[in-house]
Coordinates of C-alpha atoms and ligand atoms in Angstrom, one line a residue:
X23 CA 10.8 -20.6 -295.7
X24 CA 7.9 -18.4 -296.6
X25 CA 8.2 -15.1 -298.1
X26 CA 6.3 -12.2 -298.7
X27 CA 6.9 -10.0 -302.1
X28 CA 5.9 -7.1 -301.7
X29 CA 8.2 -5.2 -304.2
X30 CA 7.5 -5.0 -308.6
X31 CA 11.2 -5.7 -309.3
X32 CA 12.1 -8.3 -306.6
X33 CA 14.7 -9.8 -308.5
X34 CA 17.2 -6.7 -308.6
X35 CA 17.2 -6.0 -304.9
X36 CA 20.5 -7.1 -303.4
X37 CA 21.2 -10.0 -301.5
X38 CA 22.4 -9.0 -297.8
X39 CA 24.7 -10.7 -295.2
X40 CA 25.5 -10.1 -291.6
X41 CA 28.0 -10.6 -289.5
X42 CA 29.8 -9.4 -286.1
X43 CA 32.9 -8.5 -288.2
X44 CA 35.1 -10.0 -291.3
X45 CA 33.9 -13.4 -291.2
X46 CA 30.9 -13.7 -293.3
X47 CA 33.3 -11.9 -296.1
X48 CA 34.5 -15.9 -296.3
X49 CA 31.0 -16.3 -297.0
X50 CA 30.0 -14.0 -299.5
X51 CA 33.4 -14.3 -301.6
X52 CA 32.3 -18.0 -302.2
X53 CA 28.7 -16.6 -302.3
X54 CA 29.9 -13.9 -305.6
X55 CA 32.0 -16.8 -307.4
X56 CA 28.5 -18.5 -307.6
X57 CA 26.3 -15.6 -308.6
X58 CA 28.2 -12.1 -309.8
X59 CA 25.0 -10.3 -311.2
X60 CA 23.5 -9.6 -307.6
X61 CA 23.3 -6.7 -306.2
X62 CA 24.3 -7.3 -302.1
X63 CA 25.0 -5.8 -298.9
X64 CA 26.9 -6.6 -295.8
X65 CA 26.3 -5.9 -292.4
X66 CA 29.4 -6.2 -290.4
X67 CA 28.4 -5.9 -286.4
X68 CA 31.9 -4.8 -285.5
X69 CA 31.0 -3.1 -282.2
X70 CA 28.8 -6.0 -280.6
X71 CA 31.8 -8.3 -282.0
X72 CA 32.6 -11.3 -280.8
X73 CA 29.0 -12.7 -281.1
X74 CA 30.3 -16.0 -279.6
X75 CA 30.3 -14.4 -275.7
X76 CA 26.9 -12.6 -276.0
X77 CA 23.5 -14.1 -274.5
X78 CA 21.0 -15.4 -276.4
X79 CA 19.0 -12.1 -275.1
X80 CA 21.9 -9.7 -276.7
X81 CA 21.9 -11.9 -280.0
X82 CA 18.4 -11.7 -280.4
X83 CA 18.7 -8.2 -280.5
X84 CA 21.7 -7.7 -282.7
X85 CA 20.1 -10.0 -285.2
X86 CA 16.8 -8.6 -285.0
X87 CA 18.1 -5.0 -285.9
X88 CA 20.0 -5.9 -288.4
X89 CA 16.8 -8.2 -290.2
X90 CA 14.9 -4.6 -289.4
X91 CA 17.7 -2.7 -291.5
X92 CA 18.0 -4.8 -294.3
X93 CA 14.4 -4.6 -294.5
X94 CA 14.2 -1.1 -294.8
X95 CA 16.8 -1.5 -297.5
X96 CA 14.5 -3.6 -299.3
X97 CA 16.7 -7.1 -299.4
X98 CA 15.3 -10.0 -301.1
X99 CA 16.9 -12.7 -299.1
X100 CA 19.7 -12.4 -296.1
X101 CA 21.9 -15.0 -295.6
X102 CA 23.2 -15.3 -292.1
X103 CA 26.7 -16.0 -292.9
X104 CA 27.2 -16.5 -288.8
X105 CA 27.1 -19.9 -287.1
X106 CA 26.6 -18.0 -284.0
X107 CA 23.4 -16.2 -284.7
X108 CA 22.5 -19.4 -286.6
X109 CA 22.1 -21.3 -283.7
X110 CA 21.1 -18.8 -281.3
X111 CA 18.7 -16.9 -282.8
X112 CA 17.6 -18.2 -286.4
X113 CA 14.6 -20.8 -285.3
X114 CA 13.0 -17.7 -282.7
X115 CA 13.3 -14.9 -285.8
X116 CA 12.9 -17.1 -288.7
X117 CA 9.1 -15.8 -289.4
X118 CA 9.3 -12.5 -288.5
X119 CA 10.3 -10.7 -291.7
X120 CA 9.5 -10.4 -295.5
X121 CA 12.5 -11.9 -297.2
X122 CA 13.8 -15.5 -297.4
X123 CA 16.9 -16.0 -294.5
X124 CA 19.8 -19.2 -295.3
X125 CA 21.0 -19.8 -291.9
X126 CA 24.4 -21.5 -292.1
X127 CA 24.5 -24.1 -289.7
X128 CA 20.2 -25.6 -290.5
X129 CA 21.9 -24.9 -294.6
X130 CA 24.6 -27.3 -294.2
X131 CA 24.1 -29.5 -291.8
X132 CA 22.1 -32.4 -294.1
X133 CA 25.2 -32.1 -296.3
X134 CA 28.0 -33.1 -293.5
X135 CA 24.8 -35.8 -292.4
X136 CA 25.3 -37.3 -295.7
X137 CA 29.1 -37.0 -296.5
X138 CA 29.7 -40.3 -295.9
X139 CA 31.9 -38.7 -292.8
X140 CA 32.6 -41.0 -289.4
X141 CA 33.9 -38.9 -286.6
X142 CA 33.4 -35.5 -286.9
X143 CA 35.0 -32.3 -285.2
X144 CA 33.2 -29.3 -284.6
X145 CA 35.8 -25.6 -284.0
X146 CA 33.2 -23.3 -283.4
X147 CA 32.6 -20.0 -280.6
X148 CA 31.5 -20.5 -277.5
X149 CA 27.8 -19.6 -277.7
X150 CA 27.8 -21.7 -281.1
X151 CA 28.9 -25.3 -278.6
X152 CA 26.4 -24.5 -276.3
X153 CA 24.0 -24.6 -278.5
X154 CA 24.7 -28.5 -279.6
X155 CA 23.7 -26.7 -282.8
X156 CA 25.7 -28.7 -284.8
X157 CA 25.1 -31.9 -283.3
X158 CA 21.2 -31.8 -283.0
X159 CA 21.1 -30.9 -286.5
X160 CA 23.3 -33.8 -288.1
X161 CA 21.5 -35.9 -285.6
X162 CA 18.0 -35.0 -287.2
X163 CA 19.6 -36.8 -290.6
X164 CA 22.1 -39.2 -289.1
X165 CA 22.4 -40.6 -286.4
X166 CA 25.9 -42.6 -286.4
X167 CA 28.0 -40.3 -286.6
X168 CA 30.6 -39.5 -283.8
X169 CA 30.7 -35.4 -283.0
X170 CA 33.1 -33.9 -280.7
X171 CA 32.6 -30.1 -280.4
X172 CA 34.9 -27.6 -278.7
X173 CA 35.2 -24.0 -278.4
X174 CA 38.1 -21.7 -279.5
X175 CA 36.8 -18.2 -277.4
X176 CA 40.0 -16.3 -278.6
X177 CA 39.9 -17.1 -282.3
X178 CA 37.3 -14.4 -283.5
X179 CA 39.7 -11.7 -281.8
X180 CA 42.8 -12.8 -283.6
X181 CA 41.5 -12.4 -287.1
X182 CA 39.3 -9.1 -286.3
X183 CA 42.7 -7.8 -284.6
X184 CA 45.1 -8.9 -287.2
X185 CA 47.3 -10.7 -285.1
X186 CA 47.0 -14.0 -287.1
X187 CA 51.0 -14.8 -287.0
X188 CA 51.8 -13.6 -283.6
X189 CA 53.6 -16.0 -281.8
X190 CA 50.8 -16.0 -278.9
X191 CA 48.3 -16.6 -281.5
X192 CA 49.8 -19.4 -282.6
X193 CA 50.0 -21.5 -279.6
X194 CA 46.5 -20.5 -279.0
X195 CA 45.3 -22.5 -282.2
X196 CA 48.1 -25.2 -281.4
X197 CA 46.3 -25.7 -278.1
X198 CA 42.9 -26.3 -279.5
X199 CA 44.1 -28.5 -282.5
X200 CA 46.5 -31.0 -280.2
X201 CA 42.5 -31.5 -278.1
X202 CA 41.0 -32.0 -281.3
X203 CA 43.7 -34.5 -282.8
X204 CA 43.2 -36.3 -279.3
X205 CA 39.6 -37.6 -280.7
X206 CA 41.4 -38.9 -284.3
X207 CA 38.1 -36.7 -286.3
X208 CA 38.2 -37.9 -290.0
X209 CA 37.6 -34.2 -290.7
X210 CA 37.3 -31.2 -288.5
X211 CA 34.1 -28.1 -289.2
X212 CA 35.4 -24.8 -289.2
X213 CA 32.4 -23.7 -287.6
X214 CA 32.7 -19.7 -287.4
X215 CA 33.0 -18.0 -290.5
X216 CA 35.7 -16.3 -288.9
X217 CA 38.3 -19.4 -288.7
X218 CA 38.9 -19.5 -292.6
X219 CA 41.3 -16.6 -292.2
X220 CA 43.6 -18.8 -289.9
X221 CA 43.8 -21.5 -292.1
X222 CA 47.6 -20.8 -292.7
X223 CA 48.2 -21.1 -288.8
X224 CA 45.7 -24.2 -288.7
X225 CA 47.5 -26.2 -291.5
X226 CA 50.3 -26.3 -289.3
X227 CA 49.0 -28.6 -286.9
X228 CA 46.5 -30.8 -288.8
X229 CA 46.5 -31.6 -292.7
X230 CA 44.4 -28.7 -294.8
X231 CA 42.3 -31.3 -296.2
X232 CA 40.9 -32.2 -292.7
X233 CA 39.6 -29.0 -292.6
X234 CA 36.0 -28.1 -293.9
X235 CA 35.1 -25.2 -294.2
X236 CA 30.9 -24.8 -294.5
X237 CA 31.2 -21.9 -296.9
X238 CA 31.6 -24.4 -299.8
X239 CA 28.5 -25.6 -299.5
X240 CA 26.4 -23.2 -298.4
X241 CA 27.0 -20.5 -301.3
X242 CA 26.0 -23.9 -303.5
X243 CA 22.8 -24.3 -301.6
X244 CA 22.0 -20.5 -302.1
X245 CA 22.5 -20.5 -305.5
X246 CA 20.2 -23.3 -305.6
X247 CA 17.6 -22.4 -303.9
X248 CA 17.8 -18.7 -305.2
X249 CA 17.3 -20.2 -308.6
X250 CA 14.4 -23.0 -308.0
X251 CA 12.8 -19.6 -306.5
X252 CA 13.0 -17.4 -309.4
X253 CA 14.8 -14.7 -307.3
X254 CA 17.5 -14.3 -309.5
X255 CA 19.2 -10.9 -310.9
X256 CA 21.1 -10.6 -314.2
X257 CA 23.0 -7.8 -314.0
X258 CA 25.0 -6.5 -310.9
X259 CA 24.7 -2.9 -310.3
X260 CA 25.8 -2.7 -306.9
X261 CA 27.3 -3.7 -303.5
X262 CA 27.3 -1.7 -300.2
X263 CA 29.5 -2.2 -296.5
X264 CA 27.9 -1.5 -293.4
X265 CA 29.5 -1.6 -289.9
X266 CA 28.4 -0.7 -286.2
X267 CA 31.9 0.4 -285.2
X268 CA 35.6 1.4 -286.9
X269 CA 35.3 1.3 -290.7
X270 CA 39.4 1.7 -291.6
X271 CA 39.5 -1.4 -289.3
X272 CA 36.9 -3.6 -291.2
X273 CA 39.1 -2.7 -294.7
X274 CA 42.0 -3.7 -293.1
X275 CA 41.0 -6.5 -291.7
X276 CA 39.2 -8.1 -295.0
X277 CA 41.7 -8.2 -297.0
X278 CA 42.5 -11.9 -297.3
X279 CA 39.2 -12.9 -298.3
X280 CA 37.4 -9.5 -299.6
X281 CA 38.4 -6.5 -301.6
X282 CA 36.1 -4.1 -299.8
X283 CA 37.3 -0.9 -302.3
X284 CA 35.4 1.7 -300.4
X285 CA 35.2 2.6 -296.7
X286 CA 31.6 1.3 -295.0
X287 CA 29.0 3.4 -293.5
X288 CA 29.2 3.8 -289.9
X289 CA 25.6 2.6 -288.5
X290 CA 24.0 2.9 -285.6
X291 CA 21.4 1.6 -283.8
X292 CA 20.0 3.5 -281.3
X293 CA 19.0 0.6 -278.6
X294 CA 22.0 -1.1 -279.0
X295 CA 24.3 -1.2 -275.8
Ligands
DGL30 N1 31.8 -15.4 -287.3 C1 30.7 -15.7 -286.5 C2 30.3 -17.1 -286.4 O1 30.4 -17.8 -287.5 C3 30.7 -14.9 -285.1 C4 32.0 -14.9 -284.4 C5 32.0 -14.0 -283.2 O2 31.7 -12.8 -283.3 O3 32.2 -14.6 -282.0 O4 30.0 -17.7 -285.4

């Protein structure tokens, strides 16, 4: 992870995430705890939302204008707090721009390789399975371990709609958690950053402490390597929101994980269909 600095004060410009929607918000509230004095943006891509059903084609492009736009903004590192674009898109962009990039899933995947872990569950979107993203990575660092992964396709919808206690909701995570308890995992990924907002639907059907949620992990490997990179700020100044579609609707639909105090700019991108 080469970087390019071609700023004199690197170390106050902001620290930016991207999403489709609400989800990387359980990122970057772990992300803050870590490090308050940074100055960040997020990118929520609430129109193109949910990533999980594009093609690798349409991800690529989201993901690509978004790098292009924190660029302009002059971001010293972007962390893409999506599993989807993780595994879709990271390893064909990775190179193409002047900041550092944390993608989740290559982040955290040594950590689960080496937790000791048996028979693992992955809950991630669609795209994100078909990738095997999870599975070739732990694989790279261990090779035991047992992975089941399976897709939840309506899950990103529920929590970007707020209909998280719905009764039709409900059965839709029962459904997914009675096939995951049918392979006995020892713990179970919560591989879109979008599932942490369901977790008081989830702990209805498996024990909380089954659950992992990648977020934990990741904001510690930031921080890390933020640090070991001298790219840290000490004093925060600001933060900015950023959506493609429905501001009012991001605010609301933050709220369990982010207080997001003032509305988000509506962007646009002109290509974008
Ligand atoms: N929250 C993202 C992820 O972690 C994307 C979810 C979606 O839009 O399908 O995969």
């Amino acid at each position: 992870m080469e970087y390019k600095n071609t700023y004199n004060n690197i170390n106050k410009n902001p620290i930016a995430f991207f999403d489709s929607g609400v989800g990387g918000l359980t990122v970057m509230n772990k992300v803050v705890k870590l490090l308050p004095n940074e100055n960040r943006l997020y990118f929520g891509d609430t129109k193109n939302m949910p990533y999980g059903e594009k093609t690798e084609e349409q991800l690529l492009q989201y993901a690509d204008e978004i790098f292009r736009f924190f660029e302009r903004h002059n971001a010293k590192a972007v962390i893409m707090a999506c599993n989807t674009t993780s595994a879709v898109t990271y390893e064909k962009l990775k190179n193409n721009y002047n900041f550092k990039i944390y993608p989740i899933i290559q982040s955290v995947c040594p950590v689960l390789a080496n937790s000791g872990i048996k028979r693992l569950c992955v809950i991630a979107t669609p795209a994100t399975i078909n990738s095997h993203a999870y599975s070739k990575e732990i694989s790279k660092y261990n090779s035991e371990m047992e992975i089941f992964e399976i897709s939840a396709p309506n899950w990103v919808r529920i929590v970007e709609e707020h209909r998280i206690n719905q009764p039709q909701s409900i059965l839709q995570v029962q459904e997914i958690l009675e096939e995951v308890e049918k392979f006995s995992p020892d713990k179970i990924v919560l591989a879109c950053t979008h599932y942490p907002y369901l977790m008081n639907v989830l702990k209805k059907f498996a024990p909380q402490e089954k659950f992992i949620d990648p977020a934990e992990y990741f904001a510690q490997i930031i921080k890390d390597d933020l640090t070991k990179n001298n790219l840290l700020n000490d004093k925060f100044e600001y933060e900015k929101f950023y959506v493609s579609s429905n501001p009012q609707n991001f605010v609301e639909a933050s709220k369990m994980f982010y207080n997001v105090s003032k509305l988000p700019e509506l962007i646009s991108f002109k290509q974008s269909s």
